[in-house]
């Protein structure tokens, strides 16, 4: 990930895709500095860690045509920011440079 500073996520509802340490660290850091909410998404099973009640854990299925995250339990939610916290370097060479990670 290219996470540098939580200040850009103040007053935002965040979805962190990736159910391990990077998603947890980034989500909790953003909440600490003013994010409205954080949802940590996992692929197969949630972590055994008990998060505070203001941190949700859900298994994501897909993003629908309206930009909402659709979870495997049927819940749908629109987030201000979706972060990919998978631990991999993501490159999209087909995107214009103003849309790529910096």
Coordinates of C-alpha atoms in Angstrom, one line a residue:
X1 CA 0.0 0.0 0.0
X2 CA 1.0 3.6 -0.4
X3 CA -0.6 4.9 2.8
X4 CA 1.3 7.9 4.1
X5 CA -1.0 9.9 6.3
X6 CA -4.5 9.5 7.9
X7 CA -5.3 13.2 7.7
X8 CA -6.8 12.8 4.2
X9 CA -9.4 10.4 5.6
X10 CA -11.0 12.7 8.2
X11 CA -14.8 12.5 8.2
X12 CA -14.8 9.6 5.8
X13 CA -16.3 6.1 5.9
X14 CA -13.5 3.7 4.9
X15 CA -13.5 0.2 3.6
X16 CA -10.1 -1.6 3.9
X17 CA -10.0 -4.7 1.6
X18 CA -7.6 -7.1 3.2
X19 CA -8.2 -8.9 6.5
X20 CA -4.7 -8.8 8.0
X21 CA -2.2 -6.4 9.6
X22 CA -2.1 -3.7 7.0
X23 CA -5.9 -3.3 6.9
X24 CA -6.1 -3.3 10.7
X25 CA -3.2 -0.8 11.1
X26 CA -4.5 1.6 8.5
X27 CA -8.1 1.4 9.7
X28 CA -7.4 2.0 13.3
X29 CA -4.9 4.8 12.5
X30 CA -7.6 6.6 10.4
X31 CA -10.2 6.2 13.1
X32 CA -7.8 7.6 15.7
X33 CA -7.3 10.7 13.6
X34 CA -10.9 11.4 12.6
X35 CA -12.4 8.9 10.1
X36 CA -16.1 8.4 10.7
X37 CA -16.1 4.7 10.4
X38 CA -13.9 1.8 9.2
X39 CA -14.9 -1.6 7.8
X40 CA -12.3 -4.3 7.4
X41 CA -13.1 -6.8 4.7
X42 CA -11.7 -10.3 4.6
X43 CA -11.7 -13.0 2.0
X44 CA -12.3 -16.2 3.8
X45 CA -12.7 -15.7 7.6
X46 CA -12.5 -12.8 10.0
X47 CA -9.6 -12.4 12.3
X48 CA -10.0 -13.7 15.9
X49 CA -9.3 -10.3 17.3
X50 CA -12.2 -8.6 18.9
X51 CA -12.3 -5.0 17.5
X52 CA -14.1 -2.1 19.2
X53 CA -17.8 -1.9 18.3
X54 CA -17.1 1.0 15.9
X55 CA -14.9 -1.2 13.6
X56 CA -16.9 -3.6 11.4
X57 CA -15.6 -6.8 9.8
X58 CA -17.4 -8.2 6.8
X59 CA -16.7 -10.5 3.9
X60 CA -16.9 -8.6 0.6
X61 CA -18.4 -10.1 -2.5
X62 CA -18.2 -7.3 -5.0
X63 CA -18.7 -3.6 -5.8
X64 CA -22.0 -3.0 -7.6
X65 CA -22.9 -0.6 -10.5
X66 CA -23.7 2.2 -8.0
X67 CA -20.3 2.0 -6.4
X68 CA -21.5 0.3 -3.2
X69 CA -19.7 -2.5 -1.5
X70 CA -21.9 -5.7 -1.5
X71 CA -21.0 -8.1 1.3
X72 CA -21.6 -11.8 1.4
X73 CA -24.2 -11.3 4.1
X74 CA -26.3 -9.1 1.7
X75 CA -25.4 -5.8 3.4
X76 CA -24.7 -3.0 0.9
X77 CA -22.8 0.2 1.8
X78 CA -21.4 3.2 0.0
X79 CA -17.9 4.2 1.2
X80 CA -16.0 7.5 0.7
X81 CA -12.8 5.6 0.3
X82 CA -11.9 1.9 -0.6
X83 CA -8.4 1.0 0.2
X84 CA -6.6 -2.2 -1.0
X85 CA -4.6 -3.3 2.0
X86 CA -3.4 -6.6 0.5
X87 CA 0.3 -6.2 1.0
X88 CA 1.0 -6.2 -2.7
X89 CA 2.3 -3.5 -4.9
X90 CA -0.6 -2.6 -7.2
X91 CA 0.1 -1.3 -10.7
X92 CA -2.4 -0.2 -13.3
X93 CA -0.4 0.9 -16.3
X94 CA -3.5 1.3 -18.4
X95 CA -4.8 4.2 -16.2
X96 CA -3.9 7.8 -16.9
X97 CA -1.1 9.1 -14.6
X98 CA -3.4 11.4 -12.6
X99 CA -5.4 8.3 -11.4
X100 CA -2.4 6.1 -10.4
X101 CA -0.8 5.7 -7.0
X102 CA 1.9 8.1 -6.1

